mmCIF file of C-alpha atoms in Angstrom:
data_model
loop_
_atom_site.group_PDB
_atom_site.id
_atom_site.type_symbol
_atom_site.label_atom_id
_atom_site.label_comp_id
_atom_site.label_asym_id
_atom_site.label_seq_id
_atom_site.Cartn_x
_atom_site.Cartn_y
_atom_site.Cartn_z
ATOM 1 C CA ALA A 1 -21.893 -12.746 8.765
ATOM 2 C CA GLN A 2 -20.423 -9.636 9.536
ATOM 3 C CA SER A 3 -21.361 -5.757 8.429
ATOM 4 C CA VAL A 4 -20.559 -2.582 9.235
ATOM 5 C CA THR A 5 -22.117 0.843 9.185
ATOM 6 C CA GLN A 6 -20.593 4.219 9.357
ATOM 7 C CA LEU A 7 -22.865 6.983 10.076
ATOM 8 C CA GLY A 8 -21.956 9.854 7.861
ATOM 9 C CA SER A 9 -20.463 9.704 4.573
ATOM 10 C CA HIS A 10 -18.918 13.266 4.998
ATOM 11 C CA VAL A 11 -17.926 15.128 7.931
ATOM 12 C CA SER A 12 -16.440 18.744 8.018
ATOM 13 C CA VAL A 13 -14.783 19.662 11.179
ATOM 14 C CA SER A 14 -12.810 22.832 12.013
ATOM 15 C CA GLU A 15 -8.994 22.797 12.562
ATOM 16 C CA GLY A 16 -8.520 22.278 16.416
ATOM 17 C CA ALA A 17 -12.013 20.562 16.714
ATOM 18 C CA LEU A 18 -12.829 17.291 18.017
ATOM 19 C CA VAL A 19 -12.961 14.767 15.412
ATOM 20 C CA LEU A 20 -15.784 12.130 15.739
ATOM 21 C CA LEU A 21 -16.433 9.194 13.322
ATOM 22 C CA ARG A 22 -18.993 6.584 14.167
ATOM 23 C CA CYS A 23 -19.018 3.005 13.241
ATOM 24 C CA ASN A 24 -21.140 0.485 14.289
ATOM 25 C CA TYR A 25 -20.690 -3.326 13.684
ATOM 26 C CA SER A 26 -22.839 -6.486 13.618
ATOM 27 C CA SER A 27 -20.959 -10.099 14.158
ATOM 28 C CA SER A 28 -22.199 -13.344 15.268
ATOM 29 C CA VAL A 29 -18.813 -13.899 16.909
ATOM 30 C CA PRO A 30 -16.660 -11.741 18.979
ATOM 31 C CA PRO A 31 -15.281 -9.335 16.365
ATOM 32 C CA TYR A 32 -11.745 -7.728 15.449
ATOM 33 C CA LEU A 33 -12.194 -4.276 14.518
ATOM 34 C CA PHE A 34 -9.867 -1.995 12.376
ATOM 35 C CA TRP A 35 -9.720 1.598 11.386
ATOM 36 C CA TYR A 36 -8.061 2.617 8.458
ATOM 37 C CA VAL A 37 -7.077 5.770 6.494
ATOM 38 C CA GLN A 38 -6.506 6.676 2.869
ATOM 39 C CA TYR A 39 -5.117 9.879 1.817
ATOM 40 C CA PRO A 40 -5.787 10.989 -1.630
ATOM 41 C CA ASN A 41 -4.509 8.698 -4.355
ATOM 42 C CA GLN A 42 -2.822 6.384 -1.775
ATOM 43 C CA GLY A 43 -3.586 2.953 -0.433
ATOM 44 C CA LEU A 44 -5.191 2.314 2.909
ATOM 45 C CA GLN A 45 -2.793 2.784 6.276
ATOM 46 C CA LEU A 46 -3.826 0.844 9.421
ATOM 47 C CA LEU A 47 -4.797 3.181 12.367
ATOM 48 C CA LEU A 48 -5.678 1.277 14.851
ATOM 49 C CA LYS A 49 -7.092 -2.148 15.885
ATOM 50 C CA TYR A 50 -9.035 -4.187 18.403
ATOM 51 C CA THR A 51 -8.373 -7.437 19.271
ATOM 52 C CA SER A 52 -10.072 -8.203 22.525
ATOM 53 C CA ALA A 53 -7.639 -6.498 25.209
ATOM 54 C CA ALA A 54 -8.093 -3.023 26.202
ATOM 55 C CA THR A 55 -11.472 -1.512 25.012
ATOM 56 C CA LEU A 56 -10.055 1.850 24.571
ATOM 57 C CA VAL A 57 -7.242 1.747 21.687
ATOM 58 C CA LYS A 58 -4.712 4.246 20.922
ATOM 59 C CA GLY A 59 -3.530 4.401 17.193
ATOM 60 C CA ILE A 60 -1.183 6.839 15.026
ATOM 61 C CA ASN A 61 -1.395 10.546 14.463
ATOM 62 C CA GLY A 62 -3.433 11.026 17.996
ATOM 63 C CA PHE A 63 -6.543 8.902 17.140
ATOM 64 C CA GLU A 64 -8.240 6.879 19.789
ATOM 65 C CA ALA A 65 -11.351 4.316 19.566
ATOM 66 C CA GLU A 66 -13.286 2.598 22.158
ATOM 67 C CA PHE A 67 -14.624 -0.596 21.755
ATOM 68 C CA LYS A 68 -18.292 -0.851 23.350
ATOM 69 C CA LYS A 69 -19.963 -4.326 23.159
ATOM 70 C CA SER A 70 -23.248 -3.080 24.244
ATOM 71 C CA GLU A 71 -23.587 -0.664 21.814
ATOM 72 C CA THR A 72 -21.858 -2.833 19.110
ATOM 73 C CA SER A 73 -19.865 0.315 18.316
ATOM 74 C CA PHE A 74 -16.158 1.192 17.748
ATOM 75 C CA HIS A 75 -15.986 5.230 17.360
ATOM 76 C CA LEU A 76 -12.826 6.917 16.287
ATOM 77 C CA THR A 77 -11.985 10.186 18.012
ATOM 78 C CA LYS A 78 -8.974 12.729 18.037
ATOM 79 C CA PRO A 79 -9.388 15.530 20.188
ATOM 80 C CA SER A 80 -8.021 18.157 17.925
ATOM 81 C CA ALA A 81 -8.136 17.770 13.995
ATOM 82 C CA HIS A 82 -4.961 19.122 11.869
ATOM 83 C CA MET A 83 -5.326 19.891 8.262
ATOM 84 C CA SER A 84 -3.368 16.569 7.524
ATOM 85 C CA ASP A 85 -6.345 14.498 8.746
ATOM 86 C CA ALA A 86 -8.144 15.364 5.765
ATOM 87 C CA ALA A 87 -8.788 11.798 4.463
ATOM 88 C CA GLU A 88 -11.187 8.994 3.720
ATOM 89 C CA TYR A 89 -11.736 6.759 7.000
ATOM 90 C CA PHE A 90 -12.778 3.191 6.928
ATOM 91 C CA CYS A 91 -14.113 0.835 9.805
ATOM 92 C CA ALA A 92 -13.387 -2.602 9.250
ATOM 93 C CA VAL A 93 -14.640 -6.029 11.081
ATOM 94 C CA SER A 94 -13.141 -9.503 10.993
ATOM 95 C CA ALA A 95 -14.452 -12.293 12.718
ATOM 96 C CA GLN A 96 -12.543 -14.050 15.516
ATOM 97 C CA GLY A 97 -11.677 -17.838 14.452
ATOM 98 C CA ALA A 98 -12.958 -16.887 10.847
ATOM 99 C CA ALA A 99 -10.961 -18.751 7.867
ATOM 100 C CA GLY A 100 -9.595 -16.406 5.541
ATOM 101 C CA ASN A 101 -9.128 -13.704 7.592
ATOM 102 C CA LYS A 102 -11.551 -11.677 5.660
ATOM 103 C CA LEU A 103 -12.147 -8.113 6.319
ATOM 104 C CA THR A 104 -15.593 -6.487 5.586
ATOM 105 C CA PHE A 105 -15.480 -2.492 5.316
ATOM 106 C CA GLY A 106 -17.991 0.118 6.079
ATOM 107 C CA GLY A 107 -18.788 2.515 3.758
ATOM 108 C CA GLY A 108 -15.935 5.312 4.337
ATOM 109 C CA THR A 109 -16.504 8.703 5.954
ATOM 110 C CA ARG A 110 -14.459 11.416 4.243
ATOM 111 C CA VAL A 111 -13.287 14.048 6.421
ATOM 112 C CA LEU A 112 -13.063 17.614 5.156
ATOM 113 C CA VAL A 113 -10.975 19.852 7.749
ATOM 114 C CA LYS A 114 -11.657 23.750 7.702
ATOM 115 C CA PRO A 115 -8.972 26.206 8.510
ATOM 116 C CA SER B 1 4.153 -4.246 8.559
ATOM 117 C CA ALA B 2 4.926 -5.369 5.290
ATOM 118 C CA VAL B 3 5.970 -3.324 2.381
ATOM 119 C CA ILE B 4 4.077 -3.882 -0.682
ATOM 120 C CA SER B 5 4.177 -2.478 -4.092
ATOM 121 C CA GLN B 6 2.188 -2.646 -6.898
ATOM 122 C CA LYS B 7 2.351 -2.387 -10.823
ATOM 123 C CA PRO B 8 1.298 -0.244 -12.907
ATOM 124 C CA SER B 9 0.287 2.314 -10.212
ATOM 125 C CA ARG B 10 -2.264 3.529 -12.766
ATOM 126 C CA ASP B 11 -3.405 2.677 -16.513
ATOM 127 C CA ILE B 12 -5.849 3.939 -19.327
ATOM 128 C CA CYS B 13 -7.141 0.944 -21.088
ATOM 129 C CA GLN B 14 -9.499 0.324 -24.004
ATOM 130 C CA ARG B 15 -12.541 -1.681 -23.551
ATOM 131 C CA GLY B 16 -12.385 -5.102 -24.630
ATOM 132 C CA THR B 17 -8.689 -5.590 -23.453
ATOM 133 C CA SER B 18 -7.130 -7.025 -20.359
ATOM 134 C CA LEU B 19 -4.534 -5.695 -17.892
ATOM 135 C CA THR B 20 -2.611 -7.723 -15.408
ATOM 136 C CA ILE B 21 -1.733 -5.961 -12.354
ATOM 137 C CA GLN B 22 1.174 -7.210 -10.073
ATOM 138 C CA CYS B 23 1.659 -7.153 -6.399
ATOM 139 C CA GLN B 24 5.034 -7.436 -4.562
ATOM 140 C CA VAL B 25 5.601 -8.084 -1.203
ATOM 141 C CA ASP B 26 8.915 -7.472 1.020
ATOM 142 C CA SER B 27 8.421 -10.620 2.890
ATOM 143 C CA GLN B 28 7.137 -14.346 2.922
ATOM 144 C CA VAL B 29 3.004 -14.055 3.418
ATOM 145 C CA THR B 30 0.643 -16.920 3.483
ATOM 146 C CA MET B 31 -2.612 -15.198 2.562
ATOM 147 C CA MET B 32 -2.851 -12.412 -0.247
ATOM 148 C CA PHE B 33 -6.019 -10.277 -1.147
ATOM 149 C CA TRP B 34 -7.518 -8.301 -3.966
ATOM 150 C CA TYR B 35 -9.849 -5.623 -3.652
ATOM 151 C CA ARG B 36 -11.949 -3.439 -5.506
ATOM 152 C CA GLN B 37 -12.685 0.203 -4.972
ATOM 153 C CA GLN B 38 -15.113 1.469 -7.164
ATOM 154 C CA PRO B 39 -15.351 5.421 -7.693
ATOM 155 C CA GLY B 40 -16.337 7.226 -4.562
ATOM 156 C CA GLN B 41 -16.735 3.504 -2.785
ATOM 157 C CA SER B 42 -15.889 1.411 -0.253
ATOM 158 C CA LEU B 43 -13.543 -1.875 -0.953
ATOM 159 C CA THR B 44 -15.045 -4.878 -1.787
ATOM 160 C CA LEU B 45 -12.997 -7.994 -1.610
ATOM 161 C CA ILE B 46 -12.243 -9.554 -5.021
ATOM 162 C CA ALA B 47 -10.708 -12.945 -4.078
ATOM 163 C CA THR B 48 -8.071 -14.413 -1.344
ATOM 164 C CA ALA B 49 -4.813 -16.099 -2.947
ATOM 165 C CA ASN B 50 -2.939 -18.443 -1.234
ATOM 166 C CA GLN B 51 0.367 -19.645 -2.421
ATOM 167 C CA GLY B 52 0.013 -23.459 -4.080
ATOM 168 C CA SER B 53 -3.879 -23.468 -4.289
ATOM 169 C CA GLU B 54 -6.551 -22.060 -6.473
ATOM 170 C CA ALA B 55 -7.931 -18.561 -5.480
ATOM 171 C CA THR B 56 -11.233 -18.404 -3.512
ATOM 172 C CA TYR B 57 -13.581 -15.909 -5.170
ATOM 173 C CA GLU B 58 -16.157 -13.939 -3.517
ATOM 174 C CA SER B 59 -19.646 -13.790 -4.653
ATOM 175 C CA GLY B 60 -20.207 -11.827 -7.727
ATOM 176 C CA PHE B 61 -16.532 -12.325 -8.952
ATOM 177 C CA VAL B 62 -15.497 -15.287 -11.314
ATOM 178 C CA ILE B 63 -12.046 -16.555 -12.255
ATOM 179 C CA ASP B 64 -12.716 -15.934 -16.212
ATOM 180 C CA LYS B 65 -12.865 -12.157 -15.512
ATOM 181 C CA PHE B 66 -10.456 -11.830 -12.784
ATOM 182 C CA PRO B 67 -7.770 -14.706 -12.934
ATOM 183 C CA ILE B 68 -5.325 -14.702 -10.363
ATOM 184 C CA SER B 69 -1.886 -15.992 -10.100
ATOM 185 C CA ARG B 70 0.330 -16.652 -6.956
ATOM 186 C CA PRO B 71 3.409 -18.340 -7.854
ATOM 187 C CA ASN B 72 5.597 -17.743 -4.509
ATOM 188 C CA LEU B 73 4.956 -16.181 -1.169
ATOM 189 C CA THR B 74 5.665 -12.650 -2.042
ATOM 190 C CA PHE B 75 4.252 -12.228 -5.529
ATOM 191 C CA SER B 76 0.643 -12.070 -7.235
ATOM 192 C CA THR B 77 -1.122 -11.110 -10.024
ATOM 193 C CA LEU B 78 -4.717 -9.964 -10.837
ATOM 194 C CA THR B 79 -5.860 -10.014 -14.420
ATOM 195 C CA VAL B 80 -8.738 -7.675 -15.491
ATOM 196 C CA SER B 81 -10.035 -9.350 -18.449
ATOM 197 C CA ASN B 82 -12.202 -8.101 -21.382
ATOM 198 C CA MET B 83 -12.850 -4.610 -19.573
ATOM 199 C CA SER B 84 -15.656 -2.616 -19.886
ATOM 200 C CA PRO B 85 -15.872 1.310 -18.533
ATOM 201 C CA GLU B 86 -17.545 -0.622 -15.380
ATOM 202 C CA ASP B 87 -14.198 -1.974 -14.512
ATOM 203 C CA SER B 88 -12.534 1.458 -13.880
ATOM 204 C CA SER B 89 -11.626 1.308 -10.118
ATOM 205 C CA ILE B 90 -8.843 1.056 -7.984
ATOM 206 C CA TYR B 91 -7.604 -2.410 -7.449
ATOM 207 C CA LEU B 92 -5.540 -3.035 -4.278
ATOM 208 C CA CYS B 93 -3.607 -5.968 -2.766
ATOM 209 C CA SER B 94 -3.107 -6.675 0.762
ATOM 210 C CA VAL B 95 -1.471 -9.300 3.170
ATOM 211 C CA THR B 96 -2.125 -10.309 6.865
ATOM 212 C CA GLY B 97 0.167 -8.860 9.460
ATOM 213 C CA LYS B 98 2.610 -10.608 10.815
ATOM 214 C CA GLY B 99 1.822 -11.518 14.618
ATOM 215 C CA GLY B 100 -1.200 -13.461 13.105
ATOM 216 C CA PHE B 101 -4.011 -11.006 14.355
ATOM 217 C CA LEU B 102 -6.909 -12.271 12.502
ATOM 218 C CA GLY B 103 -8.209 -9.457 10.000
ATOM 219 C CA GLU B 104 -5.059 -7.256 10.312
ATOM 220 C CA GLN B 105 -4.422 -6.518 6.682
ATOM 221 C CA TYR B 106 -1.489 -4.000 5.005
ATOM 222 C CA PHE B 107 -2.261 -2.631 1.771
ATOM 223 C CA GLY B 108 -0.554 -2.007 -1.602
ATOM 224 C CA PRO B 109 -0.849 1.646 -2.887
ATOM 225 C CA GLY B 110 -3.214 0.339 -5.610
ATOM 226 C CA THR B 111 -3.472 0.717 -9.173
ATOM 227 C CA ARG B 112 -5.982 3.005 -10.577
ATOM 228 C CA LEU B 113 -7.640 1.773 -13.685
ATOM 229 C CA THR B 114 -9.572 3.599 -16.268
ATOM 230 C CA VAL B 115 -11.527 2.146 -19.113
ATOM 231 C CA THR B 116 -12.428 4.121 -21.901
#
């Protein structure tokens, strides 16, 4: 069984400040991990993915995430927030080798960027 | 990544009626998924649809309420039957990515359903 916990349903950051979104996972087998972003009234867009290669993963729009097995974490960061980063972000996990390629999503974190 | 379209993009329906949502992909894919996103909530998987076989439903979702068709490798439909206000949600379809990374999925823009 897999689960994902995102700490903080809402995060407010100032433009130019660090964005840090926290994600902890639980998986009985080695996981694949993903961050998705959902802009208002749109579907989900894949930001980045961890698939057991490098533990530091770089994605689109300047985001990156680090897989830490010892902490069962996959936190998402961006050094400098932009107004266009205002959106909802979802962390998701899939179990390697699992039948059906199922994704389990966290509860989401809504990011507000203040000018 | 695959390009996915959904129809309708939004609809307002009366309780007791049914709505069929279409999902079209620009390439052939084996697995398609249907999700529900209730207002202010995360995504919940409804079912997995493979071409040529019956859809596999997650706990809490039944075929009579959410019948799914998968007639070919680029198309699927989800019907929300006998709707109630509790069915007001965004419904999204997704497909697995090329390259076979387990879990990597690409999503359609969603169908925003309001039931009155």
